[in-house]
PDB file of C-alpha atoms in Angstrom:
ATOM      1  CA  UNK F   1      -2.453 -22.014  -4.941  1.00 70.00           C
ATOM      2  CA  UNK F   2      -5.689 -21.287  -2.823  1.00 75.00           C
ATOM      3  CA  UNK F   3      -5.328 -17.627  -2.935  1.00 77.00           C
ATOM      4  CA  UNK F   4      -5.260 -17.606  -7.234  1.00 80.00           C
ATOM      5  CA  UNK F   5      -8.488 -20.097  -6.734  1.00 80.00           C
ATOM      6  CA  UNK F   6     -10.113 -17.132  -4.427  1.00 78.00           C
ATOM      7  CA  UNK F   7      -8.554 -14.410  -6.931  1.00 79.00           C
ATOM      8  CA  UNK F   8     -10.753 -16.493  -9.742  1.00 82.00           C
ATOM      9  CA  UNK F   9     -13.536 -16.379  -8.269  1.00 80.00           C
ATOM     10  CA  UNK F  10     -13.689 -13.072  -6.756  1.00 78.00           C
ATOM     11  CA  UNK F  11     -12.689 -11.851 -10.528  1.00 79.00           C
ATOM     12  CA  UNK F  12     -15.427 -13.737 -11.656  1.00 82.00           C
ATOM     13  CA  UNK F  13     -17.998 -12.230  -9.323  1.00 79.00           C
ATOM     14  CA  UNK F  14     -16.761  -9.122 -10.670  1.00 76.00           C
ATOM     15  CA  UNK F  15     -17.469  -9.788 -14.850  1.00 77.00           C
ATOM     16  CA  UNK F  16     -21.087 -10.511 -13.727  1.00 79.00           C
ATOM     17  CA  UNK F  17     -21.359  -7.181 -13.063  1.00 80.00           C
ATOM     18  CA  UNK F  18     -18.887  -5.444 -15.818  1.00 81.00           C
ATOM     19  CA  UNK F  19     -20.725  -2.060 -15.781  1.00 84.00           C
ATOM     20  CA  UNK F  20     -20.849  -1.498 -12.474  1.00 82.00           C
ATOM     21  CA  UNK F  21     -16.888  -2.613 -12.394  1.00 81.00           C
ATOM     22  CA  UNK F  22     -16.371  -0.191 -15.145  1.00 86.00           C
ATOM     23  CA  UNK F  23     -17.682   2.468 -13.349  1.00 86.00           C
ATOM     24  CA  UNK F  24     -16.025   1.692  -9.630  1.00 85.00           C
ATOM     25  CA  UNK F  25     -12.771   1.607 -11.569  1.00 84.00           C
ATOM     26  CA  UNK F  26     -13.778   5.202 -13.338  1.00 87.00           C
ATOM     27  CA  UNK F  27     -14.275   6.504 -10.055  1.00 87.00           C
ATOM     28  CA  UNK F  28     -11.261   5.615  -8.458  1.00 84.00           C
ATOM     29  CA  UNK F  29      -8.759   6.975 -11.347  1.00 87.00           C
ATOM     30  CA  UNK F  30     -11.053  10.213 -10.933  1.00 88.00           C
ATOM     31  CA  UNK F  31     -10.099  10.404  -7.560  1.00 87.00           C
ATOM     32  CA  UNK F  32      -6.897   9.843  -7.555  1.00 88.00           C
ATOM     33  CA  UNK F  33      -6.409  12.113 -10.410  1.00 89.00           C
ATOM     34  CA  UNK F  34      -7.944  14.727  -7.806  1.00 88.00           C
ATOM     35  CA  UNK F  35      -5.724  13.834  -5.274  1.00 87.00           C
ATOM     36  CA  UNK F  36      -2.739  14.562  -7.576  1.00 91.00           C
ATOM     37  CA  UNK F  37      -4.435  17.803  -8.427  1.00 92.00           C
ATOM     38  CA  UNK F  38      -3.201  18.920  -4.735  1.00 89.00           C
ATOM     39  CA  UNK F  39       0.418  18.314  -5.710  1.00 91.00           C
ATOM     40  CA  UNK F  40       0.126  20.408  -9.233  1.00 92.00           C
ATOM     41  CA  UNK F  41      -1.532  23.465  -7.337  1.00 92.00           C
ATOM     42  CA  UNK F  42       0.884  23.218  -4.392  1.00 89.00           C
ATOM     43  CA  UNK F  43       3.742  23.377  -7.214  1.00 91.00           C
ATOM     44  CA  UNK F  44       1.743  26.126  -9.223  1.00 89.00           C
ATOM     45  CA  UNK F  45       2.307  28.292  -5.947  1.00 87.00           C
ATOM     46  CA  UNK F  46       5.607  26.754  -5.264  1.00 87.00           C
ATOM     47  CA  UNK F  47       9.049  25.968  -7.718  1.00 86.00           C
ATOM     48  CA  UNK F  48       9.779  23.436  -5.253  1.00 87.00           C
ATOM     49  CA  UNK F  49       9.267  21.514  -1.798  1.00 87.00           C
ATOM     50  CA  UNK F  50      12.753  21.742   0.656  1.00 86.00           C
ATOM     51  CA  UNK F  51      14.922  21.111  -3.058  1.00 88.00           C
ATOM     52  CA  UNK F  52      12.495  18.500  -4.352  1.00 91.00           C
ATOM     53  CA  UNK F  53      10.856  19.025  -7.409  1.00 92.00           C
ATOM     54  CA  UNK F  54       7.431  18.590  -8.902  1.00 93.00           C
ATOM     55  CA  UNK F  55       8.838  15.379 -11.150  1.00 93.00           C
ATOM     56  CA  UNK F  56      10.451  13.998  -7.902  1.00 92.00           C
ATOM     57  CA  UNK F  57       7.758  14.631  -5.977  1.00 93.00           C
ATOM     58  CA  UNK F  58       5.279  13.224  -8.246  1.00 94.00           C
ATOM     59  CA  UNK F  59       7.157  10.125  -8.989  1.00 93.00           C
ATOM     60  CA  UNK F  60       6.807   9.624  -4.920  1.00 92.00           C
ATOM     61  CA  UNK F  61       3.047  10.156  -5.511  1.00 92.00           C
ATOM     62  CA  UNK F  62       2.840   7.998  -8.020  1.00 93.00           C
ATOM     63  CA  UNK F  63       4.752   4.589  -6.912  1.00 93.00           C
ATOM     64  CA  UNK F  64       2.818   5.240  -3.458  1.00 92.00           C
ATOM     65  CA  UNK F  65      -0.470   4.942  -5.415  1.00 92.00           C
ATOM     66  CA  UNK F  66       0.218   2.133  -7.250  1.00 92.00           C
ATOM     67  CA  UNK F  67       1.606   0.362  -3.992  1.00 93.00           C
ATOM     68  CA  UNK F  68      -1.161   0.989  -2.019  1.00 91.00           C
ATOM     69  CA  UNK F  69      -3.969  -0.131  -5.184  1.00 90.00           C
ATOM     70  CA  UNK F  70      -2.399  -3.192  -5.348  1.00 91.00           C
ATOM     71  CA  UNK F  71      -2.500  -3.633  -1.705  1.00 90.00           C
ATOM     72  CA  UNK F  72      -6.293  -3.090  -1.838  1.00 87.00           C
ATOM     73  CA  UNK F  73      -6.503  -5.148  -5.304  1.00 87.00           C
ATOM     74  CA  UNK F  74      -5.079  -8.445  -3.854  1.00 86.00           C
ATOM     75  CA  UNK F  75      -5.085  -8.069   0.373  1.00 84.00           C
ATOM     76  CA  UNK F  76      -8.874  -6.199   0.505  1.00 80.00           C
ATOM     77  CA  UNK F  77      -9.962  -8.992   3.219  1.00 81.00           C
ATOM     78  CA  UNK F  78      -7.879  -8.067   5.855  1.00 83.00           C
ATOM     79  CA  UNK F  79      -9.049  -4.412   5.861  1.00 77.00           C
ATOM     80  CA  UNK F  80     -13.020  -5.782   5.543  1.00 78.00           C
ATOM     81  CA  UNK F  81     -12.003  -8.275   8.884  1.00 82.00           C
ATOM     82  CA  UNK F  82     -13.903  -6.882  11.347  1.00 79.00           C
ATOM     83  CA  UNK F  83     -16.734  -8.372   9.018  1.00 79.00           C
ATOM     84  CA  UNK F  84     -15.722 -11.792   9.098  1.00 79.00           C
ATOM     85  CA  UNK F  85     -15.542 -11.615  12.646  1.00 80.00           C
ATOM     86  CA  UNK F  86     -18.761 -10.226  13.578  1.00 79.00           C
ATOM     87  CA  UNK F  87     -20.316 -12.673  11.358  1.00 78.00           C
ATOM     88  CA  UNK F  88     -18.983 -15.279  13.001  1.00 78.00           C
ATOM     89  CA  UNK F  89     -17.166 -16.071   9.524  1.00 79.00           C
ATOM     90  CA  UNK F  90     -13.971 -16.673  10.614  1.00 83.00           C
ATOM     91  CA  UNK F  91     -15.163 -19.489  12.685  1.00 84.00           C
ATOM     92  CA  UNK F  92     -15.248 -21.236   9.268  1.00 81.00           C
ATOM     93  CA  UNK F  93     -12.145 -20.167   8.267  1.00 83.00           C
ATOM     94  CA  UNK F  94     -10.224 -21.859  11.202  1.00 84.00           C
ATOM     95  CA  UNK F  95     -12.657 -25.250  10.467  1.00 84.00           C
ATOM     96  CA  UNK F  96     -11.144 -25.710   6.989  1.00 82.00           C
ATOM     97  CA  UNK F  97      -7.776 -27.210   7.113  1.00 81.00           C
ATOM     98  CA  UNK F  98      -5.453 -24.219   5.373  1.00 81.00           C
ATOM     99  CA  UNK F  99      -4.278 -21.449   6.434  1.00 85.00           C
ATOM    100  CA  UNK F 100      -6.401 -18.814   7.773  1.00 86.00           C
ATOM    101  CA  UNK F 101      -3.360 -16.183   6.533  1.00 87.00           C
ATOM    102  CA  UNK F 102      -4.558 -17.341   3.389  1.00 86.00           C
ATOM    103  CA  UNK F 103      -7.582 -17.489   3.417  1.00 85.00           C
ATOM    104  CA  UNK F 104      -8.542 -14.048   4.686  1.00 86.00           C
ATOM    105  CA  UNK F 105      -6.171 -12.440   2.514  1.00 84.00           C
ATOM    106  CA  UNK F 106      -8.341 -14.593  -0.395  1.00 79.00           C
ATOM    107  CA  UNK F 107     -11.353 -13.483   1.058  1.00 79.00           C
ATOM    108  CA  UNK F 108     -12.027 -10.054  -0.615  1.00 79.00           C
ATOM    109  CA  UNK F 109     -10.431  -8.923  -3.642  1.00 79.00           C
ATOM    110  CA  UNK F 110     -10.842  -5.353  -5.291  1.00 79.00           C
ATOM    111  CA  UNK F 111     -10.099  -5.300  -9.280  1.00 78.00           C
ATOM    112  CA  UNK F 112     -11.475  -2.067  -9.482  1.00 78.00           C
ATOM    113  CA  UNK F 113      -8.538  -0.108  -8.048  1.00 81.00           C
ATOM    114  CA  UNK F 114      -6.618  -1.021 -11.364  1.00 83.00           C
ATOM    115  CA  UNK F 115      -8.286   2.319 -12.444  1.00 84.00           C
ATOM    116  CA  UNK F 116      -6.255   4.006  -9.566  1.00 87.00           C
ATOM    117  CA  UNK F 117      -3.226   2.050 -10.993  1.00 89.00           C
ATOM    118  CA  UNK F 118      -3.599   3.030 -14.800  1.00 89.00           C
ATOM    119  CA  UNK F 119      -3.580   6.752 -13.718  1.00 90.00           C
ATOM    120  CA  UNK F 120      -1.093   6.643 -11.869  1.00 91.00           C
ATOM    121  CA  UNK F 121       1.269   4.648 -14.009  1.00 92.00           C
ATOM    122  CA  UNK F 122       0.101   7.446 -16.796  1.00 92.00           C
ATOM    123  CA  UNK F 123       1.554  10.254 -14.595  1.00 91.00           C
ATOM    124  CA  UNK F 124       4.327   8.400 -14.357  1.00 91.00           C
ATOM    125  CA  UNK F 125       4.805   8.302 -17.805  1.00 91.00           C
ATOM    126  CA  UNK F 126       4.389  11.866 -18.204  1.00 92.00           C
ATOM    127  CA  UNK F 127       7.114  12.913 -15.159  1.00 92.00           C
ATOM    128  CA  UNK F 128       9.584  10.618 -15.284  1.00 91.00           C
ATOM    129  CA  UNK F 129      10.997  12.136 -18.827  1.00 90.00           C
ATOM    130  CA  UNK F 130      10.988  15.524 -16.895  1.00 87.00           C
ATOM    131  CA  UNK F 131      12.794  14.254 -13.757  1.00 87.00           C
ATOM    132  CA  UNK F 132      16.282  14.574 -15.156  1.00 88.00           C
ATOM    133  CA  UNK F 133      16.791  11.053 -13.701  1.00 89.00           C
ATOM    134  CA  UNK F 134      19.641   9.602 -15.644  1.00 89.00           C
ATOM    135  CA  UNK F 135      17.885   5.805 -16.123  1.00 90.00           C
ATOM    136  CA  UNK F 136      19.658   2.662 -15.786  1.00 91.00           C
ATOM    137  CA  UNK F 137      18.562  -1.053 -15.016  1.00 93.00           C
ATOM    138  CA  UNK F 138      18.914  -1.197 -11.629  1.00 92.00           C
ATOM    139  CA  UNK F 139      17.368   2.472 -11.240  1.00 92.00           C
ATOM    140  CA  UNK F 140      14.265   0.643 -13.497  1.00 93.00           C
ATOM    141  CA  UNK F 141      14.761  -2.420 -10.757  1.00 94.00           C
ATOM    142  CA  UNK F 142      14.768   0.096  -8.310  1.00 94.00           C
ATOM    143  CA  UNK F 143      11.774   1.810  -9.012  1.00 94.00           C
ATOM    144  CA  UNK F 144       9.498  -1.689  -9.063  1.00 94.00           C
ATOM    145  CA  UNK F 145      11.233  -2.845  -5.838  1.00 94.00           C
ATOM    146  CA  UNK F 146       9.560   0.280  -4.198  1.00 94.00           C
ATOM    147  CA  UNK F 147       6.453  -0.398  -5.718  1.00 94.00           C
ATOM    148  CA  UNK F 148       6.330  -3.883  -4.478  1.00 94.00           C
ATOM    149  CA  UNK F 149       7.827  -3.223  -1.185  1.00 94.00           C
ATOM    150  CA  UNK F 150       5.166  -0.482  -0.801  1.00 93.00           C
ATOM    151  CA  UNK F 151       2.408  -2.866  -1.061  1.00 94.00           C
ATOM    152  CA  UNK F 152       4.371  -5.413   1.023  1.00 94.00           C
ATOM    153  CA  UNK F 153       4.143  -2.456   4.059  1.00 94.00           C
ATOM    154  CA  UNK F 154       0.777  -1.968   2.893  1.00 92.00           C
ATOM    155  CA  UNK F 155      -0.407  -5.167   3.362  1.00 93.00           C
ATOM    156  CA  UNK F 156       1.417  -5.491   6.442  1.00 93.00           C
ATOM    157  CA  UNK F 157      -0.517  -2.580   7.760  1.00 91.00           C
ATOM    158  CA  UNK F 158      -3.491  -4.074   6.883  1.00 90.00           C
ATOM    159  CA  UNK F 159      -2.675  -7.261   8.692  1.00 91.00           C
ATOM    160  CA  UNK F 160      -2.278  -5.495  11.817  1.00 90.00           C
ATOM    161  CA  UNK F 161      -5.077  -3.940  11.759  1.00 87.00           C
ATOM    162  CA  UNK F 162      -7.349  -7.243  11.237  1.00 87.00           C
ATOM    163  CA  UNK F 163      -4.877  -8.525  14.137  1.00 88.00           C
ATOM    164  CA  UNK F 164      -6.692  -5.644  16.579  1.00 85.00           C
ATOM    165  CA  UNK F 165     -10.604  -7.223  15.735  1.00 82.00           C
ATOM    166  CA  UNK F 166      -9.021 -10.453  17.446  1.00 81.00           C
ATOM    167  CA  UNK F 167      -8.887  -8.398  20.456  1.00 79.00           C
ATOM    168  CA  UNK F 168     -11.424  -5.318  19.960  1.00 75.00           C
ATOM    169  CA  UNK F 169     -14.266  -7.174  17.124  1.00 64.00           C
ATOM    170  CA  UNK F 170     -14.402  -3.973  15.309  1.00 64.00           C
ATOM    171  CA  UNK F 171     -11.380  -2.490  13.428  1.00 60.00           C
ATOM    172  CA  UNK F 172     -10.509   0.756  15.154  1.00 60.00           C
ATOM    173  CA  UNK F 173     -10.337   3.401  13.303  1.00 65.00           C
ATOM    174  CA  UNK F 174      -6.803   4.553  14.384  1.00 66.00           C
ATOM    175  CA  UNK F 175      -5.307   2.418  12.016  1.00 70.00           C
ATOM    176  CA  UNK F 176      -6.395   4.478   8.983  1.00 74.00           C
ATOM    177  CA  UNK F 177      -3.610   6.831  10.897  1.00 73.00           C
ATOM    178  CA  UNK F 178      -1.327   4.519   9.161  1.00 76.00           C
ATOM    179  CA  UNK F 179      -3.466   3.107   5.908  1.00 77.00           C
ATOM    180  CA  UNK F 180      -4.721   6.117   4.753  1.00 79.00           C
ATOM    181  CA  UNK F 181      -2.634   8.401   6.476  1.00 80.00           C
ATOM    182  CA  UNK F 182       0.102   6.613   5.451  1.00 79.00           C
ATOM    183  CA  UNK F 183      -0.467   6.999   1.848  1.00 81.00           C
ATOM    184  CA  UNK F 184      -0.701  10.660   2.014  1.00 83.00           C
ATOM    185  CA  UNK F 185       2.520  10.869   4.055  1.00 84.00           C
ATOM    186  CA  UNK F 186       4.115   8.920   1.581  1.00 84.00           C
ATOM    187  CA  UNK F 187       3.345  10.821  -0.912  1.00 86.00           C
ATOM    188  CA  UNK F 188       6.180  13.454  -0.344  1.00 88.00           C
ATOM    189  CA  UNK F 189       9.432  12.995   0.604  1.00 88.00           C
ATOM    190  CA  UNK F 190      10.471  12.266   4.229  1.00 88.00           C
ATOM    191  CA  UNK F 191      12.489  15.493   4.904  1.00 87.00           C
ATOM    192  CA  UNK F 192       8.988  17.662   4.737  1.00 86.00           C
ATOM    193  CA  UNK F 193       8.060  16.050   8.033  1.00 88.00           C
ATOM    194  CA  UNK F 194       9.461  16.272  11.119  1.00 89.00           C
ATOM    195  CA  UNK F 195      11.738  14.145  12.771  1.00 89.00           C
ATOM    196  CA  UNK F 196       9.790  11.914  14.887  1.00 90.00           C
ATOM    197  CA  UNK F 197       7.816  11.139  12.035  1.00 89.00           C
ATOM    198  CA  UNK F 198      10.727  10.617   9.583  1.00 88.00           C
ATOM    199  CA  UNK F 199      12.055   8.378  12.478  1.00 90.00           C
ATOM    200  CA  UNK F 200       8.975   6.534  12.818  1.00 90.00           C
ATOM    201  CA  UNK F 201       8.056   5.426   9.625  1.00 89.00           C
ATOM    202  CA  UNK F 202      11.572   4.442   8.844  1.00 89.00           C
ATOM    203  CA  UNK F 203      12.410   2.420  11.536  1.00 90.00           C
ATOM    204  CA  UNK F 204       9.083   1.016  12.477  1.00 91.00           C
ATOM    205  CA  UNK F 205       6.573   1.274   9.884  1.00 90.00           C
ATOM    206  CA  UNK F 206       9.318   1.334   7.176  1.00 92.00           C
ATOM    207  CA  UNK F 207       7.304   3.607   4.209  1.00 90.00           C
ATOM    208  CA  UNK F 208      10.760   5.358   4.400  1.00 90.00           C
ATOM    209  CA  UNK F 209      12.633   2.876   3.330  1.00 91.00           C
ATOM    210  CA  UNK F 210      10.549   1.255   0.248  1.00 92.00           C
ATOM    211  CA  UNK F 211      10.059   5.170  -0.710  1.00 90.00           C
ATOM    212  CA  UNK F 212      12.050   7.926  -0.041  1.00 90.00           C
ATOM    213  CA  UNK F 213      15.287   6.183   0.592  1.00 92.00           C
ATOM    214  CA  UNK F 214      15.252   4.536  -2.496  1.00 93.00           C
ATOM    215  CA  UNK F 215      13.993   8.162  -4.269  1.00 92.00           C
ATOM    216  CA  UNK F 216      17.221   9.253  -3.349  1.00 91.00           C
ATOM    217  CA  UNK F 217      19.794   7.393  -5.153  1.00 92.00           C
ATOM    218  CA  UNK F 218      16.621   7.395  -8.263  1.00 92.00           C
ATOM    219  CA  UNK F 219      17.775  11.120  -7.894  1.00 90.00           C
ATOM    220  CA  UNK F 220      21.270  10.925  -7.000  1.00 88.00           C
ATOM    221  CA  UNK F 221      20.958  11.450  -3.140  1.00 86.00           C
ATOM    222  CA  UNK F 222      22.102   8.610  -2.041  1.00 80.00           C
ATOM    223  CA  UNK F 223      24.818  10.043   1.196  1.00 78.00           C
ATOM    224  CA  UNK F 224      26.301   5.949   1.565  1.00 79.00           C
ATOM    225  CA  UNK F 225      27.051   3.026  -0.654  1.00 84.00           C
ATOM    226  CA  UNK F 226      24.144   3.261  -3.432  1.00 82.00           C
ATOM    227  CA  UNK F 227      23.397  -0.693  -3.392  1.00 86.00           C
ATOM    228  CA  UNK F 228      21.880   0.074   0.313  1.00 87.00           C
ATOM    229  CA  UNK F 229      19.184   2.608  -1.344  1.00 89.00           C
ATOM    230  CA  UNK F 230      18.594   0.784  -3.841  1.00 89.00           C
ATOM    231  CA  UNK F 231      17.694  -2.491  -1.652  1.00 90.00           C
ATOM    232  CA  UNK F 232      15.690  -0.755   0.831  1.00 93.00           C
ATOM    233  CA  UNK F 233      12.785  -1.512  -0.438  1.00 93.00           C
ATOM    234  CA  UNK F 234      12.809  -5.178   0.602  1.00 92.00           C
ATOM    235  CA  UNK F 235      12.722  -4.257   3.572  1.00 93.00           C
ATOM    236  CA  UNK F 236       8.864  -3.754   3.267  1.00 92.00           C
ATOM    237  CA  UNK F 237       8.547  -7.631   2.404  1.00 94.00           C
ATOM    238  CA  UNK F 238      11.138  -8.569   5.793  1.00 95.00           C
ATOM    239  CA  UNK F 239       7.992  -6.307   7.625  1.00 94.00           C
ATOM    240  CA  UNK F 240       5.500  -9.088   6.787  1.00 94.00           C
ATOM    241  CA  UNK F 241       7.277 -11.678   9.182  1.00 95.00           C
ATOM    242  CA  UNK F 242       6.354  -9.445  12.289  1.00 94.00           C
ATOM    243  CA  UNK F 243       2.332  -9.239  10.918  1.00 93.00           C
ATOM    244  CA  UNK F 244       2.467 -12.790  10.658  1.00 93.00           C
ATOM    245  CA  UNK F 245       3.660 -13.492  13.921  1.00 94.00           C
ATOM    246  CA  UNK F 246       1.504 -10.915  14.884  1.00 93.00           C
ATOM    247  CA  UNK F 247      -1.446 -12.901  13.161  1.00 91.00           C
ATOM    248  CA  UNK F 248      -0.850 -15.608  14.621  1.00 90.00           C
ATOM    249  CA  UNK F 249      -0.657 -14.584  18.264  1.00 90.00           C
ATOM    250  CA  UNK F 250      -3.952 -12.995  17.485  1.00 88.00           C
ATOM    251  CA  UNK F 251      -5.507 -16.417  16.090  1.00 88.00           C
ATOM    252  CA  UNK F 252      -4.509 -18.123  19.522  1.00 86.00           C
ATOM    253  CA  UNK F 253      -6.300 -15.434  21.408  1.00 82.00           C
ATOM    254  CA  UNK F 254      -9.550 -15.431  19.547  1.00 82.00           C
ATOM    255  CA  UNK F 255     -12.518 -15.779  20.910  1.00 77.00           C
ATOM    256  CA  UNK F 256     -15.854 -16.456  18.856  1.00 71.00           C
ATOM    257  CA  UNK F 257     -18.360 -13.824  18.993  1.00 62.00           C
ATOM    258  CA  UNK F 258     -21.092 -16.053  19.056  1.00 56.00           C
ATOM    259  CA  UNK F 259     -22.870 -14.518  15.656  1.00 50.00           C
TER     260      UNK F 259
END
């Protein structure tokens, strides 16, 4: 319940300033339409990437934007950490008598990157007719468990990366190797890569599983029982339990800065 009592009030903060929300959220669906723009000029040049098309392609594009929005929309304050820390903010944090998990995750919310969503769920609209995808319910279940189990990595990502200021004070900038790098990786299916990096982000930072597993039995890929594609995705949320543990070894380590 504390985290929707610091989503009102970061929403709040927001309305107070509705034209300057308005035009945040305008810039981030022009950017990520941009960044899209990449995929429609690669396909202009090319019918298709290693027997994926430009639908299937886009539709990973697409659910790996809106994962990674609402990871930004609702877990913002563990990628602004380093902030708290230097402050000497998080000193506060660990006074009040909830948990700091909460709390910093409450800390810093960013409603603007619905505009990144609403694009994105438009170019879905637009691709998914042309995907040839027979559509089912559990394909339709499917496709929001790897939304949700996208943010879930997401946001797990983000966790360890606030975990590294316990240790460091300033967020290192390696981890955008694996926020922002991750996202673009993401974006196309697995089998473009090579194999240590299909390897790694399947079996330890599992993008793989909440997205391109999962895109193949969407597209009739699936090489083992379907059921285990389709539930791949919650694997993303099982990949919280590590951060957290994570967290927490990191809050018994931490040292004030003295700010």
């Amino acid at each position: 319940m504390i985290y929707f009592k610091y989503l009102a009030m970061n929403l709040k903060m927001v309305l107070e300033y509705r034209l300057s929300a308005w035009l945040v959220a305008l810039g981030q669906l022009f950017s990520t339409l941009f960044w899209y723009l990449s995929i429609v000029l690669l396909f202009a040049r090319f019918d298709n990437l290693l027997g994926w098309t430009f639908a299937e392609v886009s539709i990973c594009f697409a659910v790996t934007s809106i994962a990674f929005a609402l990871a930004e929309c609702f877990a913002r304050g563990f990628d602004t950490f380093s902030g708290l820390v230097i402050r000497g903010e998080f000193d506060r944090i660990l006074l009040r008598p909830r948990n700091s998990l909460i709390q910093v995750l409450g800390s810093k919310t960013e409603i603007t990157r619905f505009g990144r969503v609403l694009i994105t769920v438009c170019i879905l609209g637009v691709v998914i007719p042309k995907s040839g995808i027979i559509w089912t319910a559990s394909k339709v279940l499917t496709l929001i468990f790897m939304i949700f189990g996208g943010a879930a990595v997401f946001i797990g990502i983000f966790i360890l990366g606030a975990v590294v200021c316990f240790f460091t004070l300033e967020g290192l900038e390696v981890i955008n190797i694996f926020t922002d790098g991750g996202r673009e990786l993401a974006s196309y299916p697995l089998p473009v890569y090579s194999k240590w990096i299909r390897r790694f982000f399947t079996f330890i930072i599992p993008l793989g599983c909440v997205n391109y597993l999962p895109l193949m039995y969407l597209t009739g890929r699936a090489e083992a029982h379907p059921g285990l594609y389709m539930l791949s995705p919650l694997l993303g949320f099982i990949f919280l339990i590590p951060c957290a543990l994570a967290w927490k070894q990191g809050v018994r380590h931490y040292a004030s800065s003295g700010s």
